Short mmCIF file of C-alpha atoms and ligand atoms in Angstrom, two decimals:
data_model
loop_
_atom_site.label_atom_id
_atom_site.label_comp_id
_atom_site.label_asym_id
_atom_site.label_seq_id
_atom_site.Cartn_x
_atom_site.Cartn_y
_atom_site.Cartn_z
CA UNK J 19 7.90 0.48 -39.82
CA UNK J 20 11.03 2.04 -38.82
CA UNK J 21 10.19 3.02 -35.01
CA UNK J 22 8.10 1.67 -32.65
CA UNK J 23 6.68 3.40 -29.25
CA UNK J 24 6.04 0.93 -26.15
CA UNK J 25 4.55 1.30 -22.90
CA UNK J 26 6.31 -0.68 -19.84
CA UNK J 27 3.87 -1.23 -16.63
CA UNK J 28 5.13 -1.77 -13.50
CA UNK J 29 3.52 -4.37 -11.15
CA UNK J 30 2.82 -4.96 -7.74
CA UNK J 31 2.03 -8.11 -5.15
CA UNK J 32 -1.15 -8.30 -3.96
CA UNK J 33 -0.22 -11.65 -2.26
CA UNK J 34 3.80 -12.70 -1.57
CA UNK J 35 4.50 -16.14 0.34
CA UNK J 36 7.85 -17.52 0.33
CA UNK J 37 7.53 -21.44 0.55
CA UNK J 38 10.98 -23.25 -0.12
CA UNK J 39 14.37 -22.45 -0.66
CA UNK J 40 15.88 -23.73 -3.80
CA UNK J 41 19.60 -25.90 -4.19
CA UNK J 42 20.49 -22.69 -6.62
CA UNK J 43 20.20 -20.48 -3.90
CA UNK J 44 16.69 -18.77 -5.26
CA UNK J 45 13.58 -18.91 -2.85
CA UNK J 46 10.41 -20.44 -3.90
CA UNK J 47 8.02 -18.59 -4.05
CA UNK J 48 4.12 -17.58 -4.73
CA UNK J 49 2.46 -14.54 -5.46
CA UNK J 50 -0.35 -12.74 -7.09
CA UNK J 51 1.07 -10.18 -9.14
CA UNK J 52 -0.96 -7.76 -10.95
CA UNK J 53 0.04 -5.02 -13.78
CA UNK J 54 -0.38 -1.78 -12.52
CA UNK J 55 -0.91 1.45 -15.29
CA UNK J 56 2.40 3.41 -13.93
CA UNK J 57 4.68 3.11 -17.29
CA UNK J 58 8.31 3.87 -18.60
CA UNK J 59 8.24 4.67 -22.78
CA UNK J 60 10.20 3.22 -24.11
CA UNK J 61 10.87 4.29 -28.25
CA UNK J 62 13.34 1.75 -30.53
CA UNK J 63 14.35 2.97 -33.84
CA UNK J 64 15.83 0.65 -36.41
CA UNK J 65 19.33 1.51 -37.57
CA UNK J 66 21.63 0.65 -40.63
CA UNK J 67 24.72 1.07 -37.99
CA UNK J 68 25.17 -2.19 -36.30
CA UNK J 69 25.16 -2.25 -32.41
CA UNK J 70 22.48 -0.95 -29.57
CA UNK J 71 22.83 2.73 -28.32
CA UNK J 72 20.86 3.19 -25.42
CA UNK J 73 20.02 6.83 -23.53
CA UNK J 74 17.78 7.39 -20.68
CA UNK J 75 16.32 10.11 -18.71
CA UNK J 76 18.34 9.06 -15.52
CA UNK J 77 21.96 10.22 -15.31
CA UNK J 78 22.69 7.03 -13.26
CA UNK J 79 21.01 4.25 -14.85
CA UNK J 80 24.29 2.32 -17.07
CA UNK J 81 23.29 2.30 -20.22
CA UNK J 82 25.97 -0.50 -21.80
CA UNK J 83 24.80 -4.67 -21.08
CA UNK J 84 24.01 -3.89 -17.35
CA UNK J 85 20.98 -2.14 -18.54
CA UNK J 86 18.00 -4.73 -19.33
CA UNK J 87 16.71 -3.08 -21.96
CA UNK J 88 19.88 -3.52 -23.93
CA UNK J 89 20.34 -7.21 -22.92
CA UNK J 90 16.74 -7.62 -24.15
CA UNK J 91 17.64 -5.81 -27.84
CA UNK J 92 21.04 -8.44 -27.56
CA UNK J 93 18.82 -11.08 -27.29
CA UNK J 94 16.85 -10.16 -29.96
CA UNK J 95 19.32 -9.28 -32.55
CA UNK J 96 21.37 -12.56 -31.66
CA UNK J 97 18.38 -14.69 -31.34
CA UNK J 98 16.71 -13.58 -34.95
CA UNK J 99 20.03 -12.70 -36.63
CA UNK J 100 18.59 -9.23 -37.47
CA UNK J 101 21.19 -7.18 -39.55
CA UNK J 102 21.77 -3.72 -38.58
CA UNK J 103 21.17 -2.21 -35.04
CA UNK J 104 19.02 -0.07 -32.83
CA UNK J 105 18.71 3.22 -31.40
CA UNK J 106 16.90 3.22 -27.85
CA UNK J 107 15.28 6.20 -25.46
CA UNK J 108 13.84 4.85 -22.09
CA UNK J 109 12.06 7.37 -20.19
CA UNK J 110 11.63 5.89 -16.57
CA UNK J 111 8.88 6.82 -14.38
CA UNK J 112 8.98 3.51 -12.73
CA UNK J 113 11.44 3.93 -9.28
CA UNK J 114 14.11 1.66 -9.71
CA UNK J 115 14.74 -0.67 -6.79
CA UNK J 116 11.25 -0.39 -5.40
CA UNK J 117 10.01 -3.97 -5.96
CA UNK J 118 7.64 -2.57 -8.58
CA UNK J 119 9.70 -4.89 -11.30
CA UNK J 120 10.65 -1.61 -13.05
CA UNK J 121 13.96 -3.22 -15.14
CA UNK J 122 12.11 -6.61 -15.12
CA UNK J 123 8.93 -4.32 -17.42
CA UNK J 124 11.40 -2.62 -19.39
CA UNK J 125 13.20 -5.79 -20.34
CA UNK J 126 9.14 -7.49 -21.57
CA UNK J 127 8.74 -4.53 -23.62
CA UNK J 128 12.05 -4.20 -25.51
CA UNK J 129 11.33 -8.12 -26.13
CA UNK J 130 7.62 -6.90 -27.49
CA UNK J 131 8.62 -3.78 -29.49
CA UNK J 132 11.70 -5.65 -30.89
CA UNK J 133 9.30 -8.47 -32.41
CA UNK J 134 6.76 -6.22 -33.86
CA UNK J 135 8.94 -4.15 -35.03
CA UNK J 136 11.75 -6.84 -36.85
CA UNK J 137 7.93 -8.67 -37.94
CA UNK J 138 9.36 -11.42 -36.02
CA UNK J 139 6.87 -14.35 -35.97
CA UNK J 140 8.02 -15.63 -32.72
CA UNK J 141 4.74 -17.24 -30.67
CA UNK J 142 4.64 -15.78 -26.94
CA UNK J 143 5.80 -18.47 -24.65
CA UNK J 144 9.36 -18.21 -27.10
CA UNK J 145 9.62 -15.12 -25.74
CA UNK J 146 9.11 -15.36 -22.13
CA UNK J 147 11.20 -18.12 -22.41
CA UNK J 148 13.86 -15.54 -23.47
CA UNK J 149 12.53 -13.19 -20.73
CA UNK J 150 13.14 -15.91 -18.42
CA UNK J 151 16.75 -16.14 -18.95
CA UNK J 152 17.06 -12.49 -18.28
CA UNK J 153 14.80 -12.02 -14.74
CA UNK J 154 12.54 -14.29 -13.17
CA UNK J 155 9.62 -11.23 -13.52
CA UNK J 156 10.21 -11.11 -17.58
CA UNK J 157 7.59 -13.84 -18.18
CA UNK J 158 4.89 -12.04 -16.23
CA UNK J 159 5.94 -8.61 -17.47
CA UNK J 160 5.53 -9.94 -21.00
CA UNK J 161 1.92 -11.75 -20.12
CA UNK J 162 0.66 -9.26 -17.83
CA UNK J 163 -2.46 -8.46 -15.96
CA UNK J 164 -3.35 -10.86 -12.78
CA UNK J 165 -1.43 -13.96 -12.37
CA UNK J 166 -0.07 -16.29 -9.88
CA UNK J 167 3.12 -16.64 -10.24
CA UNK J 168 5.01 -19.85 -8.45
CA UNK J 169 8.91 -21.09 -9.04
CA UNK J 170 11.36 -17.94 -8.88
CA UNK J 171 8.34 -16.56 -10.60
CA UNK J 172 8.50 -17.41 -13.56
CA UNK J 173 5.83 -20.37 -13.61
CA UNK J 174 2.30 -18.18 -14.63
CA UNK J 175 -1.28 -19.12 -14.02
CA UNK J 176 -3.11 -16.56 -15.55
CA UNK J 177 -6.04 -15.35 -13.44
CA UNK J 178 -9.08 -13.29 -14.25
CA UNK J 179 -8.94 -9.57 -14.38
CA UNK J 180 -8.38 -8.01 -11.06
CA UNK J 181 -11.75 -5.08 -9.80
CA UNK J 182 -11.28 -1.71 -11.19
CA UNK J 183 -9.63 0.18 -8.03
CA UNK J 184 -7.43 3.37 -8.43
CA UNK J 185 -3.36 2.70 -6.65
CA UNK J 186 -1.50 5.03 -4.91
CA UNK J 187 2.03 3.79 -4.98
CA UNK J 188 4.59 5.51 -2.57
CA UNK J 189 8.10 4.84 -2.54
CA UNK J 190 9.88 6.27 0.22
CA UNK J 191 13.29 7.75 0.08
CA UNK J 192 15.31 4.56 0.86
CA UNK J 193 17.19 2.01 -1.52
CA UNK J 194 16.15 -1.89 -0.11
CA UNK J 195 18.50 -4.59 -1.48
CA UNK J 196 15.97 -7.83 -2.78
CA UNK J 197 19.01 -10.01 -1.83
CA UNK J 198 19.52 -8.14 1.42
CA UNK J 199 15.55 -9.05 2.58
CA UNK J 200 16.11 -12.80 1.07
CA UNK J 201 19.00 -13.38 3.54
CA UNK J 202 17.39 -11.94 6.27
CA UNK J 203 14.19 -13.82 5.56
CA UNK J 204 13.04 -16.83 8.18
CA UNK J 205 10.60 -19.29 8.02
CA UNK J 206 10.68 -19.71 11.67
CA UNK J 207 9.60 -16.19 12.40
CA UNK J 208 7.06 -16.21 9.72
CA UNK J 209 3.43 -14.95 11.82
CA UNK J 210 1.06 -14.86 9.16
CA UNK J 211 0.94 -16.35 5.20
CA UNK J 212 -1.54 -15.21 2.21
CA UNK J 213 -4.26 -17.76 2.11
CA UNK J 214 -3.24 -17.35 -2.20
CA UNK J 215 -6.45 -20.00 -2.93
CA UNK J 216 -8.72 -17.64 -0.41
CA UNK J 217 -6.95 -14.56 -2.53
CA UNK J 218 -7.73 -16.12 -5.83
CA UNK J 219 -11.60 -17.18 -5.20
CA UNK J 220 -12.08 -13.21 -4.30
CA UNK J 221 -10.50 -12.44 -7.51
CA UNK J 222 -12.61 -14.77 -9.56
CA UNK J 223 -15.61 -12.91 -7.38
CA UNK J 224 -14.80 -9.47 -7.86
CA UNK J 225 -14.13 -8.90 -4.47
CA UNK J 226 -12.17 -6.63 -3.65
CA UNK J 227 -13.27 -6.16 -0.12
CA UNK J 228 -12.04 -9.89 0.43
CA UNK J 229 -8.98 -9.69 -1.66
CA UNK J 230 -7.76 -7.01 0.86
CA UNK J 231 -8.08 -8.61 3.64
CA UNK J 232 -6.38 -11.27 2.32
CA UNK J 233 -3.50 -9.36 1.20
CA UNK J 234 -0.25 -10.45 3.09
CA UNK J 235 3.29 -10.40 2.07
CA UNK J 236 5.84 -12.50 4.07
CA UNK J 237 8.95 -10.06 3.07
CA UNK J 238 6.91 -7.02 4.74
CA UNK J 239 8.16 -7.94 8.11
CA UNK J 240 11.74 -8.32 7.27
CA UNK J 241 11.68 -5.00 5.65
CA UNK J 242 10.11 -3.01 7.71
CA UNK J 243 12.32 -4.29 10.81
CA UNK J 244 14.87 -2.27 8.71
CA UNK J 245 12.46 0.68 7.67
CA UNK J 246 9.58 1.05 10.01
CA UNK J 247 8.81 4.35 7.73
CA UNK J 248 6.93 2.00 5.40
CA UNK J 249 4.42 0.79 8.10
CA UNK J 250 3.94 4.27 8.88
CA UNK J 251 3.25 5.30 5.52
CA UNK J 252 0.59 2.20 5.24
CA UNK J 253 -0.96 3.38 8.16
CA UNK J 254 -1.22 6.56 6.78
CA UNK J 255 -2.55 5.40 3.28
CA UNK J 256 -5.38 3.41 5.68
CA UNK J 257 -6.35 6.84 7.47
CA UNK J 258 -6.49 8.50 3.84
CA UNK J 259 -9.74 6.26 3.43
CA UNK J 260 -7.31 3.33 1.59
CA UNK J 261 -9.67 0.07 1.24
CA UNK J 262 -6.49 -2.12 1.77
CA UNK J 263 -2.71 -1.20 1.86
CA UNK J 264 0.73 -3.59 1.31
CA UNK J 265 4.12 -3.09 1.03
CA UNK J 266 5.05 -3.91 -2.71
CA UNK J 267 7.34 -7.36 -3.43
CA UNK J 268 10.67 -6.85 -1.31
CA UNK J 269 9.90 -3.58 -0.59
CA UNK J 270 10.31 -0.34 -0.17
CA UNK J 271 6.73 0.34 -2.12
CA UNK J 272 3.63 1.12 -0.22
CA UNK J 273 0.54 0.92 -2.74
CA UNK J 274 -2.61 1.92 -1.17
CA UNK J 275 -6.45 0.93 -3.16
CA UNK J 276 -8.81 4.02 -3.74
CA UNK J 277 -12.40 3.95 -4.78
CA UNK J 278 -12.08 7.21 -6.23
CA UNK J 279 -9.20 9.83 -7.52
CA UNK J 280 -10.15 12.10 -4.94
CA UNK J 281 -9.64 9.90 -2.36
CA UNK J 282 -6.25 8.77 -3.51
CA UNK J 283 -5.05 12.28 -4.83
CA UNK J 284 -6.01 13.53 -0.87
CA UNK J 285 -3.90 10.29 0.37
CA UNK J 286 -1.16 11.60 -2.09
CA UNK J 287 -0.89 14.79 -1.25
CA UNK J 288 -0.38 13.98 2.85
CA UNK J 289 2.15 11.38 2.43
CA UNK J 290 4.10 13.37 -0.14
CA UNK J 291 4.42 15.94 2.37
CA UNK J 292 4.63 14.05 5.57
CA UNK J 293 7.38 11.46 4.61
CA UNK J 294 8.84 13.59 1.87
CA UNK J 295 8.32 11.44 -1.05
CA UNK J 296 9.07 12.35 -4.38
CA UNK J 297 9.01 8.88 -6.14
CA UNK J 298 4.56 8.96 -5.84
CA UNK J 299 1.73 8.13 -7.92
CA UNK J 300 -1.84 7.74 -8.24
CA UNK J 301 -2.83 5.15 -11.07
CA UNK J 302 -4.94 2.10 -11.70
CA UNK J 303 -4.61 -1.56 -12.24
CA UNK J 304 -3.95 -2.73 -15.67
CA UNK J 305 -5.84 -5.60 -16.86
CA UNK J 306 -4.79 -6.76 -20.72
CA UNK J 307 -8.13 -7.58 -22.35
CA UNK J 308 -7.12 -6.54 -25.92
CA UNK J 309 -4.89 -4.14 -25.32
CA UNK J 310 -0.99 -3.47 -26.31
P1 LIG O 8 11.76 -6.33 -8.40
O1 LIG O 8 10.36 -5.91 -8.09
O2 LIG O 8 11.81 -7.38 -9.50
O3 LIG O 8 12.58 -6.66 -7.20
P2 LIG O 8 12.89 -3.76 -8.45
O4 LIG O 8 11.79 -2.77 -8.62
O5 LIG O 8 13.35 -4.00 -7.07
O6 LIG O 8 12.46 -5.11 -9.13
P3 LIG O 8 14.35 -2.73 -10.71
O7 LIG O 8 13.89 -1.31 -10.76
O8 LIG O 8 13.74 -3.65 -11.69
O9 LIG O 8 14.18 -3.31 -9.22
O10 LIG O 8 15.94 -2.77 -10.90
C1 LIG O 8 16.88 -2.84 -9.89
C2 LIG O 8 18.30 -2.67 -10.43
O11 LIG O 8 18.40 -3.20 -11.76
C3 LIG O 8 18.70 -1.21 -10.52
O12 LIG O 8 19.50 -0.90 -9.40
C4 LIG O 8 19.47 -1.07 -11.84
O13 LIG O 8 20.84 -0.87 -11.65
C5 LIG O 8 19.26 -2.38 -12.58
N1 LIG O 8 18.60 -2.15 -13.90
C6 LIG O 8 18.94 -2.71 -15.05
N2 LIG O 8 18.15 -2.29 -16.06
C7 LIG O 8 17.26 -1.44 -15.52
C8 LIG O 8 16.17 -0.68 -16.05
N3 LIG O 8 15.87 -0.69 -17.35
N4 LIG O 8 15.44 0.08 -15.18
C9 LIG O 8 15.76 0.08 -13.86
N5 LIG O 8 16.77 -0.60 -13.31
C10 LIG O 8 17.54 -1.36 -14.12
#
């Protein structure tokens, strides 16, 4: 095999509580994250010249070391002292700085595709541990599905597969900085917390009635403060027939859960138009039960 075609999902929160602050400056956190079906492709092509050229389908994204993907190839090459180089397209789809994890996914799957495709017998937890040291969302890009996720993140409890529901994911025009909603984040002013254990008995049910209504994400405040757009568009997304609605990690992501396409293409359709959203789409969760 000299190519290999990947697939990198995005995720969103379903739960985000932020419990401790760390001596190395990160937050501690928990969260139920789940995989959502929005993807970036990404294609890697084996190469006698050494070295990783990477090109994407966005004029802005760097495409040197700043650029996860190519960290993630580094790692690879350096890590299994493959000879020879690669040859990289990433076509995003995911919006970047939305808190759907888009670099964090893009990273997992350059780790996956570079291991299948070098025939690399390297056991899973290796490579999150390698995902690790590039984002704290690597690990659960890598396992995917539902999990809770505690530490920066990167500790996983895998969870059972999340109720069929259609997303409609909305990211309005606005760039939110995660460290800029970390500062600004208080404990004191902190009104209402995910119940997570609550959240994960309605998962092990099915539920998904229960799971949203428990759905709460500390960060939401602090965000919208900044942006009160997004609890518009939530409200909106609820109106549209939505049977829950959250504002995605630190934001600025809206995701909204349909019980049918209809439903959610209707929601679409409104909020594209009413907050003038290009970066918008109608998918469904993702849960990994044999699949690549
Ligand atoms: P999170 O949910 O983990 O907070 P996010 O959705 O807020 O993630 P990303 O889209 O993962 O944010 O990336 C944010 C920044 O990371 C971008 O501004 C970009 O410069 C940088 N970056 C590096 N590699 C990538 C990549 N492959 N795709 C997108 N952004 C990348």
């Amino acid at each position: 095999m000299d190519r290999i075609n990947i697939f990198a999902r995005a995720k969103i929160n379903t739960a985000l509580d932020v419990v401790g602050k760390r001596e190395d400056g990160y937050h501690d956190l928990r969260m139920i994250m789940q995989t959502v079906n929005l993807c970036d492709n990404i294609t890697i092509s084996k190469s006698k010249e050494k070295g990783i050229r990477l090109q994407s389908n966005l004029s802005w994204l760097p495409c040197d070391s700043r650029n996860l993907v190519y960290r993630a190839a580094q790692e690879m090459i350096d890590a299994c002292g493959i000879k020879g180089g690669v040859d990289i397209e990433l076509k995003k789809r995911i919006p970047a700085a939305a808190g759907l994890a888009g670099g964090s996914a893009d990273c997992a799957a350059t780790l996956i595709g570079m291991r299948s495709l070098y025939g690399i017998n390297m056991p899973n937890e290796q490579l999150m541990k390698i995902g690790e040291s590039l984002g704290a969302d690597v690990p659960f890009c890598i396992m995917r599905g539902t999990a809770l996720a505690e530490g920066k993140g990167e500790i996983l409890t895998p969870l059972p597969p999340f109720p069929d529901t259609f997303v409609l994911l909305a990211k309005p025009p606005i760039n939110v900085s995660t460290p800029v909603i970390f500062k600004e984040f208080s404990q004191a002013e902190v009104k209402e917390r995910p119940d997570i254990e609550k959240m994960i008995a309605y998962i092990k049910q099915g539920d998904l009635k229960g799971i949203c209504e428990t759905m709460c994400n500390v960060l939401e405040t602090v965000t919208v403060n900044k942006y009160p757009v997004i609890s518009d568009i939530k409200r909106s997304m609820m109106e549209y027939g939505a049977d829950g609605s959250m504002m995605s990690g630190s934001g600025p992501t809206v995701f909204g859960f349909y019980d049918s396409y209809e439903k959610g293409l209707e929601a679409l359709k409104f909020i594209r138009s009413r907050y003038h959203i290009k970066e918008i789409h109608l998918t469904t969760v993702f849960n990994n039960k044999g699949k690549m």
